[in-house]
Amino acid sequence: MAAKTRVVIVGGGVLGTMHAVEARRRGFEVVQLEREPEARGASVRNFGLVWVSGRKAGPELSLALRARELWSELGAKVPGLGFRAAGSLTLASSDTELSLLKEAADLPDAQRRGFELLDAAGVRAVNPALRGEFAGGLHCRLDAIVEPRQVLPALHGYLASDGYEWLPGREVTEIVPNAVRDHTGTWHQCDLVILCPGAAHTGIAGRYLAKSGGVRRVRLQMMQTAPLDARVTTALADGDSLRYYPAFDLPGRAALPPQPPAAERARAQLLLVQRADGGLTIGDTHEYAEPFTFDLDEDAYDHLRGRAEALLGVPLPRIQRRWAGVYSEVEPAAAQRALYHRAEVEPGAVLVTGPGGRGMTCSPAIAEETFRC
Ligand SMILES: Cc1cc2nc3c(=O)[nH]c(=O)nc-3n(C[C@H](O)[C@H](O)[C@H](O)COP(=O)(O)OP(=O)(O)OC[C@H]3O[C@@H](n4cnc5c(N)ncnc54)[C@H](O)[C@@H]3O)c2cc1C
């Protein structure tokens, strides 16, 4: 591609925006269109976890590690991202969970992930805010945190220059060779179109996804507390996360007892991140069958609140916000072949979506791969 290449990016979430960053890094002119006045999808509703620890060994781990490097580089250039190399602790509440963590810590790639198995005292030394009950934990030094509500505006500010145009409030409705048209009827000429519509599986990407299949949508519930008057030095996960993250698909997983019914129904795991203002972002649940429920399930929140309080050993501050979010992910059957969905859907138009629950983490590395293809 020549230096004067003009790229139109459709979608203002983290995937589209990381493609804008990568395109500008290569010296291309970029126009980015977002249908909402500002992005409001999964990219601003997530934990902001740059999560290496749970990734499957092989290509998934390599993608996450490359993304972790790129986040760290960007974090140094763009302080507004709130990037912090805080690490994480996955906490075991029973000996069964602890043995599974030990299995993970003994794997050949444990060092690449920065894993260290700690007893309860070791956990408290790393994260003194943990004053509750647990048997030990797996420290992952490579996990990191960004501030999801700040990332996109911070990156738009970083990109703002002669070669970048951010056009919010423009829904792309048509693609033809070398141009897209938005809902106002305006055409945007270009050499390359990159479509990053997130979980919008109808609309502009609909006919392509209907033909190719291979992606589904997942709905999650989240909440955020008022500021906690203690510093939670790392991100946290509870033993239920061992059921869901592929890195823990090890023999000891079969010995885990069933989850409590409310947690099993909601496919809940506790993830907890302290925000820059001291509030705690807490989640999550997983709903796969559409139509999704439109209301929020309080039983799942009760369960997550109970788990967080048991580990922190203090009552949580008042819950200030609750929300749900939806992401796009490759279907489990296709997940053996691809970590996300990328396809040239028209000559010079590439659709990229479906990174699932690792999209915030992997977005910079996915964008790098798109421009290498
Ligand atoms: C609750 C929750 C927690 C999560 N936690 C994490 C986490 O901690 N770490 C992690 O790695 N991942 C996490 N994820 C996953 C991650 O957030 C997503 O994979 C990622 O944000 C997807 O980014 P995206 O840009 O593809 O999608 P989106 O953020 O949905 O952005 C797509 C954008 O495209 C726009 N759009 C769609 N169609 C058009 C059109 N025709 N014209 C113009 N604009 C259009 C939409 O309005 C939207 O703003 C989480 C997801 C959720 C829902």
Short mmCIF file of C-alpha atoms and ligand atoms in Angstrom, two decimals:
data_model
loop_
_atom_site.label_atom_id
_atom_site.label_comp_id
_atom_site.label_asym_id
_atom_site.label_seq_id
_atom_site.Cartn_x
_atom_site.Cartn_y
_atom_site.Cartn_z
CA MET A 1 0.00 0.00 0.00
CA ALA A 2 1.35 3.44 -0.96
CA ALA A 3 2.03 6.16 1.61
CA LYS A 4 -0.99 8.19 0.40
CA THR A 5 -3.36 5.31 1.04
CA ARG A 6 -6.65 6.52 2.45
CA VAL A 7 -8.40 4.18 4.85
CA VAL A 8 -12.04 4.43 5.94
CA ILE A 9 -12.77 2.73 9.25
CA VAL A 10 -16.37 1.93 10.12
CA GLY A 11 -16.97 1.66 13.87
CA GLY A 12 -15.59 3.75 16.71
CA GLY A 13 -15.07 0.97 19.27
CA VAL A 14 -11.66 -0.20 20.41
CA LEU A 15 -11.15 -2.47 17.42
CA GLY A 16 -11.88 0.28 14.89
CA THR A 17 -9.83 2.78 16.87
CA MET A 18 -6.81 0.47 17.15
CA HIS A 19 -7.02 0.00 13.37
CA ALA A 20 -6.93 3.80 13.10
CA VAL A 21 -3.84 3.90 15.33
CA GLU A 22 -2.12 1.22 13.25
CA ALA A 23 -3.07 2.87 9.94
CA ARG A 24 -1.69 6.22 11.10
CA ARG A 25 1.48 4.49 12.31
CA ARG A 26 1.92 3.34 8.72
CA GLY A 27 1.43 6.88 7.44
CA PHE A 28 -2.02 6.31 5.91
CA GLU A 29 -4.79 8.90 5.95
CA VAL A 30 -7.70 7.77 8.09
CA VAL A 31 -11.39 8.65 8.24
CA GLN A 32 -13.25 6.88 11.07
CA LEU A 33 -17.05 6.83 11.18
CA GLU A 34 -19.16 5.93 14.22
CA ARG A 35 -22.95 5.77 14.11
CA GLU A 36 -23.42 7.04 17.69
CA PRO A 37 -22.37 10.48 18.96
CA GLU A 38 -19.67 8.51 20.79
CA ALA A 39 -19.01 4.79 20.96
CA ARG A 40 -21.30 3.14 23.54
CA GLY A 41 -20.73 -0.56 22.90
CA ALA A 42 -18.61 -3.26 24.53
CA SER A 43 -15.48 -1.10 24.34
CA VAL A 44 -16.73 1.31 27.01
CA ARG A 45 -18.68 -1.26 29.06
CA ASN A 46 -15.82 -3.64 29.83
CA PHE A 47 -13.42 -4.05 32.78
CA GLY A 48 -10.45 -2.57 30.95
CA LEU A 49 -8.56 -5.76 31.62
CA VAL A 50 -5.55 -6.45 29.43
CA TRP A 51 -5.74 -10.10 30.38
CA VAL A 52 -2.93 -12.49 29.58
CA SER A 53 -3.38 -14.98 32.41
CA GLY A 54 -6.39 -16.94 31.15
CA ARG A 55 -5.37 -17.25 27.51
CA LYS A 56 -5.04 -20.60 25.81
CA ALA A 57 -1.45 -21.71 25.17
CA GLY A 58 -0.33 -21.17 21.57
CA PRO A 59 -1.65 -18.51 19.15
CA GLU A 60 -4.12 -17.01 21.66
CA LEU A 61 -1.41 -16.44 24.25
CA SER A 62 0.98 -15.07 21.61
CA LEU A 63 -1.67 -12.61 20.37
CA ALA A 64 -2.39 -11.44 23.92
CA LEU A 65 1.32 -11.06 24.73
CA ARG A 66 1.93 -8.99 21.59
CA ALA A 67 -1.12 -6.88 22.45
CA ARG A 68 0.19 -6.41 25.99
CA GLU A 69 3.44 -5.00 24.54
CA LEU A 70 1.53 -2.65 22.26
CA TRP A 71 -0.74 -1.45 25.11
CA SER A 72 2.31 -0.75 27.21
CA GLU A 73 3.93 1.29 24.40
CA LEU A 74 0.70 3.20 23.78
CA GLY A 75 0.20 3.73 27.52
CA ALA A 76 3.57 5.50 27.69
CA LYS A 77 2.58 7.82 24.82
CA VAL A 78 -1.07 8.38 25.84
CA PRO A 79 -1.40 8.80 29.63
CA GLY A 80 -5.17 9.23 29.24
CA LEU A 81 -5.52 5.48 28.65
CA GLY A 82 -4.84 4.96 32.34
CA PHE A 83 -2.61 1.98 31.50
CA ARG A 84 -1.18 0.35 34.61
CA ALA A 85 0.88 -2.83 34.78
CA ALA A 86 -0.97 -3.82 37.95
CA GLY A 87 -0.95 -7.59 37.47
CA SER A 88 -3.75 -9.83 38.69
CA LEU A 89 -4.52 -12.36 41.39
CA THR A 90 -6.75 -15.34 40.71
CA LEU A 91 -7.85 -16.46 44.15
CA ALA A 92 -8.59 -20.00 45.27
CA SER A 93 -11.24 -20.47 47.94
CA SER A 94 -10.67 -24.23 48.31
CA ASP A 95 -7.89 -26.79 48.04
CA THR A 96 -9.40 -28.05 44.76
CA GLU A 97 -9.10 -24.59 43.21
CA LEU A 98 -5.61 -24.19 44.66
CA SER A 99 -4.42 -27.47 43.09
CA LEU A 100 -5.72 -26.31 39.71
CA LEU A 101 -3.81 -23.03 40.11
CA LYS A 102 -0.71 -25.08 40.98
CA GLU A 103 -1.15 -27.09 37.77
CA ALA A 104 -1.26 -23.82 35.80
CA ALA A 105 1.78 -22.46 37.62
CA ASP A 106 3.72 -25.63 36.74
CA LEU A 107 3.03 -25.40 32.98
CA PRO A 108 5.96 -24.70 30.62
CA ASP A 109 4.51 -21.31 29.59
CA ALA A 110 3.96 -20.11 33.18
CA GLN A 111 7.02 -17.88 32.98
CA ARG A 112 5.81 -16.23 29.73
CA ARG A 113 2.63 -15.30 31.59
CA GLY A 114 4.48 -14.07 34.67
CA PHE A 115 2.74 -16.66 36.89
CA GLU A 116 3.65 -17.23 40.52
CA LEU A 117 1.65 -19.37 42.96
CA LEU A 118 1.24 -17.68 46.35
CA ASP A 119 -0.10 -18.84 49.70
CA ALA A 120 -2.62 -16.66 51.55
CA ALA A 121 0.11 -14.62 53.24
CA GLY A 122 1.88 -14.11 49.91
CA VAL A 123 -1.38 -12.92 48.36
CA ARG A 124 -1.89 -10.37 51.17
CA ALA A 125 1.68 -9.13 50.73
CA VAL A 126 0.96 -8.38 47.04
CA ASN A 127 -2.52 -6.98 47.66
CA PRO A 128 -3.09 -5.84 51.28
CA ALA A 129 -6.72 -4.92 50.49
CA LEU A 130 -7.50 -8.66 50.52
CA ARG A 131 -8.53 -9.20 54.12
CA GLY A 132 -11.05 -12.00 53.56
CA GLU A 133 -10.90 -15.78 53.32
CA PHE A 134 -8.93 -17.62 50.62
CA ALA A 135 -6.48 -20.52 50.37
CA GLY A 136 -3.97 -18.83 48.05
CA GLY A 137 -3.74 -17.30 44.62
CA LEU A 138 -2.04 -17.18 41.27
CA HIS A 139 -0.23 -13.91 40.66
CA CYS A 140 0.03 -12.94 36.99
CA ARG A 141 2.48 -10.08 36.65
CA LEU A 142 1.66 -9.44 33.00
CA ASP A 143 -2.02 -8.62 33.39
CA ALA A 144 -2.73 -4.91 33.13
CA ILE A 145 -5.57 -2.40 33.41
CA VAL A 146 -6.78 0.51 31.28
CA GLU A 147 -9.71 2.87 31.89
CA PRO A 148 -12.37 1.81 29.37
CA ARG A 149 -14.38 5.03 29.57
CA GLN A 150 -11.25 7.07 28.80
CA VAL A 151 -9.49 4.92 26.20
CA LEU A 152 -11.44 5.97 23.11
CA PRO A 153 -11.47 9.75 23.70
CA ALA A 154 -7.79 9.58 24.69
CA LEU A 155 -6.91 7.78 21.46
CA HIS A 156 -8.99 10.19 19.37
CA GLY A 157 -7.07 13.05 20.99
CA TYR A 158 -3.76 11.29 20.29
CA LEU A 159 -4.70 10.74 16.65
CA ALA A 160 -6.09 14.23 16.04
CA SER A 161 -3.94 15.65 13.29
CA ASP A 162 -4.02 16.41 9.57
CA GLY A 163 -4.14 12.74 8.62
CA TYR A 164 -7.03 11.66 10.86
CA GLU A 165 -10.70 12.57 10.76
CA TRP A 166 -13.16 11.35 13.41
CA LEU A 167 -16.77 11.46 12.23
CA PRO A 168 -19.24 10.47 14.98
CA GLY A 169 -22.98 10.36 14.35
CA ARG A 170 -22.50 8.77 10.89
CA GLU A 171 -23.90 5.34 10.20
CA VAL A 172 -22.42 3.63 7.18
CA THR A 173 -25.20 2.15 5.05
CA GLU A 174 -23.49 1.20 1.78
CA ILE A 175 -20.14 -0.05 0.52
CA VAL A 176 -19.00 0.05 -3.11
CA PRO A 177 -15.47 -0.41 -4.48
CA ASN A 178 -13.32 2.41 -3.06
CA ALA A 179 -16.06 4.23 -1.14
CA VAL A 180 -18.66 4.01 1.59
CA ARG A 181 -21.82 6.04 1.99
CA ASP A 182 -23.15 7.20 5.37
CA HIS A 183 -26.80 7.72 6.35
CA THR A 184 -26.65 11.40 5.40
CA GLY A 185 -25.89 10.37 1.81
CA THR A 186 -22.27 11.54 1.98
CA TRP A 187 -19.73 9.38 0.14
CA HIS A 188 -16.28 8.78 1.62
CA GLN A 189 -13.70 7.79 -1.00
CA CYS A 190 -10.84 5.52 0.01
CA ASP A 191 -8.41 2.79 -1.01
CA LEU A 192 -9.33 0.44 1.84
CA VAL A 193 -12.40 -0.01 4.06
CA ILE A 194 -12.10 -1.67 7.45
CA LEU A 195 -15.43 -2.61 9.02
CA CYS A 196 -15.37 -3.01 12.81
CA PRO A 197 -19.09 -3.02 13.70
CA GLY A 198 -18.70 -4.95 16.96
CA ALA A 199 -21.85 -6.83 17.94
CA ALA A 200 -23.97 -5.14 15.21
CA HIS A 201 -24.48 -8.39 13.33
CA THR A 202 -27.19 -6.88 11.15
CA GLY A 203 -26.80 -3.48 9.41
CA ILE A 204 -23.80 -2.99 7.15
CA ALA A 205 -22.07 -6.25 8.13
CA GLY A 206 -25.31 -8.25 8.22
CA ARG A 207 -25.33 -9.72 4.75
CA TYR A 208 -21.69 -10.78 4.97
CA LEU A 209 -22.08 -12.38 8.40
CA ALA A 210 -25.34 -14.05 7.35
CA LYS A 211 -23.44 -15.70 4.50
CA SER A 212 -20.30 -16.68 6.41
CA GLY A 213 -21.85 -17.38 9.83
CA GLY A 214 -19.37 -18.30 12.53
CA VAL A 215 -20.03 -15.48 15.01
CA ARG A 216 -22.48 -15.14 17.87
CA ARG A 217 -23.29 -12.52 20.48
CA VAL A 218 -22.83 -12.76 24.24
CA ARG A 219 -24.48 -10.54 26.89
CA LEU A 220 -22.82 -9.76 30.24
CA GLN A 221 -23.94 -7.97 33.42
CA MET A 222 -21.66 -5.56 35.25
CA MET A 223 -21.76 -3.13 38.17
CA GLN A 224 -19.62 -0.42 39.72
CA THR A 225 -19.35 0.73 43.31
CA ALA A 226 -18.65 4.08 44.87
CA PRO A 227 -14.94 4.55 45.69
CA LEU A 228 -13.47 2.05 48.18
CA ASP A 229 -11.23 3.67 50.78
CA ALA A 230 -8.41 1.18 50.20
CA ARG A 231 -6.12 0.55 47.25
CA VAL A 232 -6.74 -2.75 45.47
CA THR A 233 -3.31 -3.10 43.94
CA THR A 234 -4.11 -5.83 41.38
CA ALA A 235 -7.06 -6.95 39.31
CA LEU A 236 -8.88 -9.89 40.93
CA ALA A 237 -10.57 -13.06 39.73
CA ASP A 238 -12.24 -15.74 41.83
CA GLY A 239 -12.05 -19.52 41.49
CA ASP A 240 -15.12 -19.56 39.22
CA SER A 241 -12.98 -17.95 36.52
CA LEU A 242 -11.06 -21.24 36.37
CA ARG A 243 -14.14 -22.79 34.76
CA TYR A 244 -14.25 -20.31 31.91
CA TYR A 245 -10.69 -19.34 30.92
CA PRO A 246 -9.04 -21.82 28.54
CA ALA A 247 -5.64 -21.60 30.29
CA PHE A 248 -7.20 -23.57 33.14
CA ASP A 249 -8.57 -26.37 30.97
CA LEU A 250 -6.33 -28.79 32.85
CA PRO A 251 -7.02 -32.16 34.52
CA GLY A 252 -7.81 -30.54 37.89
CA ARG A 253 -10.74 -28.63 36.40
CA ALA A 254 -12.87 -31.79 36.43
CA ALA A 255 -12.63 -31.89 40.24
CA LEU A 256 -14.25 -28.46 40.72
CA PRO A 257 -17.62 -28.81 42.48
CA PRO A 258 -20.76 -27.32 40.87
CA GLN A 259 -21.24 -23.56 41.21
CA PRO A 260 -23.99 -22.21 43.46
CA PRO A 261 -27.28 -22.29 41.45
CA ALA A 262 -27.51 -18.48 40.88
CA ALA A 263 -23.92 -18.42 39.61
CA GLU A 264 -24.42 -21.48 37.43
CA ARG A 265 -27.59 -20.04 35.88
CA ALA A 266 -25.84 -16.78 35.06
CA ARG A 267 -22.52 -18.48 34.19
CA ALA A 268 -20.96 -16.02 36.60
CA GLN A 269 -17.35 -15.51 37.53
CA LEU A 270 -16.01 -12.74 39.71
CA LEU A 271 -13.68 -10.25 38.05
CA LEU A 272 -12.93 -7.06 39.94
CA VAL A 273 -10.92 -4.02 38.93
CA GLN A 274 -10.41 -0.83 40.87
CA ARG A 275 -10.95 2.23 38.72
CA ALA A 276 -8.70 5.24 38.80
CA ASP A 277 -11.26 7.05 41.02
CA GLY A 278 -11.32 4.18 43.57
CA GLY A 279 -14.64 2.63 42.46
CA LEU A 280 -14.74 -1.11 41.82
CA THR A 281 -15.91 -2.52 38.50
CA ILE A 282 -17.39 -5.93 39.24
CA GLY A 283 -18.75 -8.64 36.95
CA ASP A 284 -19.59 -10.77 35.11
CA THR A 285 -22.21 -13.14 33.73
CA HIS A 286 -22.61 -14.81 30.33
CA GLU A 287 -25.84 -15.14 28.36
CA TYR A 288 -25.63 -16.87 24.97
CA ALA A 289 -29.21 -17.48 23.84
CA GLU A 290 -30.98 -14.70 21.94
CA PRO A 291 -33.29 -12.90 22.39
CA PHE A 292 -31.33 -11.61 25.38
CA THR A 293 -33.15 -10.58 28.53
CA PHE A 294 -33.64 -6.82 28.50
CA ASP A 295 -33.58 -6.44 32.29
CA LEU A 296 -30.88 -7.06 34.88
CA ASP A 297 -30.85 -10.17 37.08
CA GLU A 298 -30.40 -9.26 40.74
CA ASP A 299 -29.58 -12.86 41.82
CA ALA A 300 -26.38 -12.73 39.78
CA TYR A 301 -25.46 -9.40 41.37
CA ASP A 302 -26.10 -10.77 44.88
CA HIS A 303 -23.78 -13.67 44.13
CA LEU A 304 -21.00 -11.45 42.76
CA ARG A 305 -21.31 -8.98 45.64
CA GLY A 306 -21.07 -11.86 48.13
CA ARG A 307 -17.94 -13.24 46.45
CA ALA A 308 -16.25 -9.84 46.34
CA GLU A 309 -17.02 -9.15 50.02
CA ALA A 310 -15.77 -12.62 51.04
CA LEU A 311 -12.40 -11.97 49.38
CA LEU A 312 -11.99 -8.32 50.41
CA GLY A 313 -13.24 -9.07 53.93
CA VAL A 314 -15.21 -5.79 54.06
CA PRO A 315 -18.68 -4.72 52.89
CA LEU A 316 -18.65 -3.22 49.40
CA PRO A 317 -19.39 0.49 49.03
CA ARG A 318 -22.81 1.32 47.57
CA ILE A 319 -23.38 0.09 44.00
CA GLN A 320 -23.59 3.23 41.90
CA ARG A 321 -24.05 1.80 38.43
CA ARG A 322 -25.31 -1.38 36.79
CA TRP A 323 -25.26 -2.14 33.11
CA ALA A 324 -25.18 -4.92 30.55
CA GLY A 325 -22.96 -5.18 27.50
CA VAL A 326 -22.88 -7.37 24.42
CA TYR A 327 -19.84 -8.55 22.53
CA SER A 328 -19.36 -10.48 19.32
CA GLU A 329 -17.34 -13.70 19.39
CA VAL A 330 -16.44 -16.50 17.02
CA GLU A 331 -18.68 -19.54 17.55
CA PRO A 332 -17.03 -22.26 19.66
CA ALA A 333 -16.92 -24.56 16.60
CA ALA A 334 -14.94 -21.95 14.62
CA ALA A 335 -12.79 -20.94 17.58
CA GLN A 336 -10.36 -23.81 16.92
CA ARG A 337 -9.47 -22.18 13.59
CA ALA A 338 -9.68 -18.45 14.39
CA LEU A 339 -9.38 -16.22 17.43
CA TYR A 340 -11.59 -13.60 15.77
CA HIS A 341 -13.42 -13.11 12.47
CA ARG A 342 -11.63 -11.37 9.60
CA ALA A 343 -12.72 -11.61 5.97
CA GLU A 344 -12.32 -9.55 2.80
CA VAL A 345 -16.03 -9.04 2.15
CA GLU A 346 -15.70 -6.93 -1.01
CA PRO A 347 -12.59 -6.03 -3.00
CA GLY A 348 -10.73 -3.61 -0.73
CA ALA A 349 -13.15 -4.03 2.22
CA VAL A 350 -12.19 -6.07 5.26
CA LEU A 351 -14.58 -7.02 8.08
CA VAL A 352 -13.02 -7.56 11.51
CA THR A 353 -15.12 -8.56 14.51
CA GLY A 354 -15.75 -11.41 16.95
CA PRO A 355 -12.77 -11.16 19.34
CA GLY A 356 -15.10 -12.06 22.21
CA GLY A 357 -14.15 -11.43 25.81
CA ARG A 358 -10.54 -10.79 24.82
CA GLY A 359 -11.30 -7.90 22.43
CA MET A 360 -10.09 -5.07 24.65
CA THR A 361 -6.90 -7.01 25.37
CA CYS A 362 -6.10 -8.12 21.85
CA SER A 363 -7.33 -5.15 19.77
CA PRO A 364 -3.90 -3.55 19.10
CA ALA A 365 -2.41 -6.87 17.97
CA ILE A 366 -5.48 -7.71 15.85
CA ALA A 367 -5.13 -4.34 14.08
CA GLU A 368 -1.45 -5.04 13.46
CA GLU A 369 -2.36 -8.42 11.91
CA THR A 370 -4.97 -6.82 9.61
CA PHE A 371 -2.40 -4.52 8.05
CA ARG A 372 0.11 -7.37 7.70
CA CYS A 373 -2.39 -9.45 5.68
C1 LIG B 1 -19.25 -6.32 29.88
C2 LIG B 1 -18.05 -6.64 29.06
C3 LIG B 1 -16.81 -6.80 29.69
C4 LIG B 1 -15.67 -7.09 28.93
N1 LIG B 1 -14.44 -7.09 29.54
C5 LIG B 1 -13.32 -7.21 28.77
C6 LIG B 1 -12.05 -7.03 29.35
O1 LIG B 1 -11.91 -6.65 30.51
N2 LIG B 1 -10.95 -7.30 28.58
C7 LIG B 1 -11.07 -7.66 27.27
O2 LIG B 1 -10.05 -7.93 26.64
N3 LIG B 1 -12.27 -7.68 26.65
C8 LIG B 1 -13.39 -7.46 27.37
N4 LIG B 1 -14.62 -7.48 26.77
C9 LIG B 1 -14.69 -7.65 25.31
C10 LIG B 1 -14.38 -6.34 24.59
O3 LIG B 1 -14.98 -5.26 25.25
C11 LIG B 1 -14.89 -6.41 23.15
O4 LIG B 1 -14.40 -7.57 22.50
C12 LIG B 1 -14.42 -5.20 22.35
O5 LIG B 1 -14.74 -4.00 23.02
C13 LIG B 1 -15.02 -5.21 20.96
O6 LIG B 1 -14.66 -3.99 20.33
P1 LIG B 1 -15.34 -3.57 18.96
O7 LIG B 1 -14.73 -2.29 18.56
O8 LIG B 1 -15.29 -4.73 18.00
O9 LIG B 1 -16.90 -3.44 19.30
P2 LIG B 1 -17.76 -2.23 19.90
O10 LIG B 1 -17.17 -1.68 21.13
O11 LIG B 1 -19.15 -2.76 19.99
O12 LIG B 1 -17.68 -1.12 18.79
C14 LIG B 1 -18.31 -1.24 17.53
C15 LIG B 1 -18.78 0.13 17.12
O13 LIG B 1 -19.21 0.11 15.76
C16 LIG B 1 -20.29 1.00 15.64
N5 LIG B 1 -21.03 0.66 14.40
C17 LIG B 1 -21.68 -0.49 14.12
N6 LIG B 1 -22.20 -0.44 12.89
C18 LIG B 1 -21.87 0.77 12.36
C19 LIG B 1 -22.12 1.42 11.11
N7 LIG B 1 -22.82 0.83 10.14
N8 LIG B 1 -21.62 2.66 10.91
C20 LIG B 1 -20.89 3.28 11.89
N9 LIG B 1 -20.64 2.72 13.09
C21 LIG B 1 -21.11 1.48 13.33
C22 LIG B 1 -21.09 0.78 16.91
O14 LIG B 1 -21.95 1.86 17.21
C23 LIG B 1 -19.97 0.60 17.93
O15 LIG B 1 -19.63 1.82 18.59
C24 LIG B 1 -15.77 -7.23 27.51
C25 LIG B 1 -17.02 -7.07 26.89
C26 LIG B 1 -18.14 -6.77 27.65
C27 LIG B 1 -19.45 -6.58 26.96
#
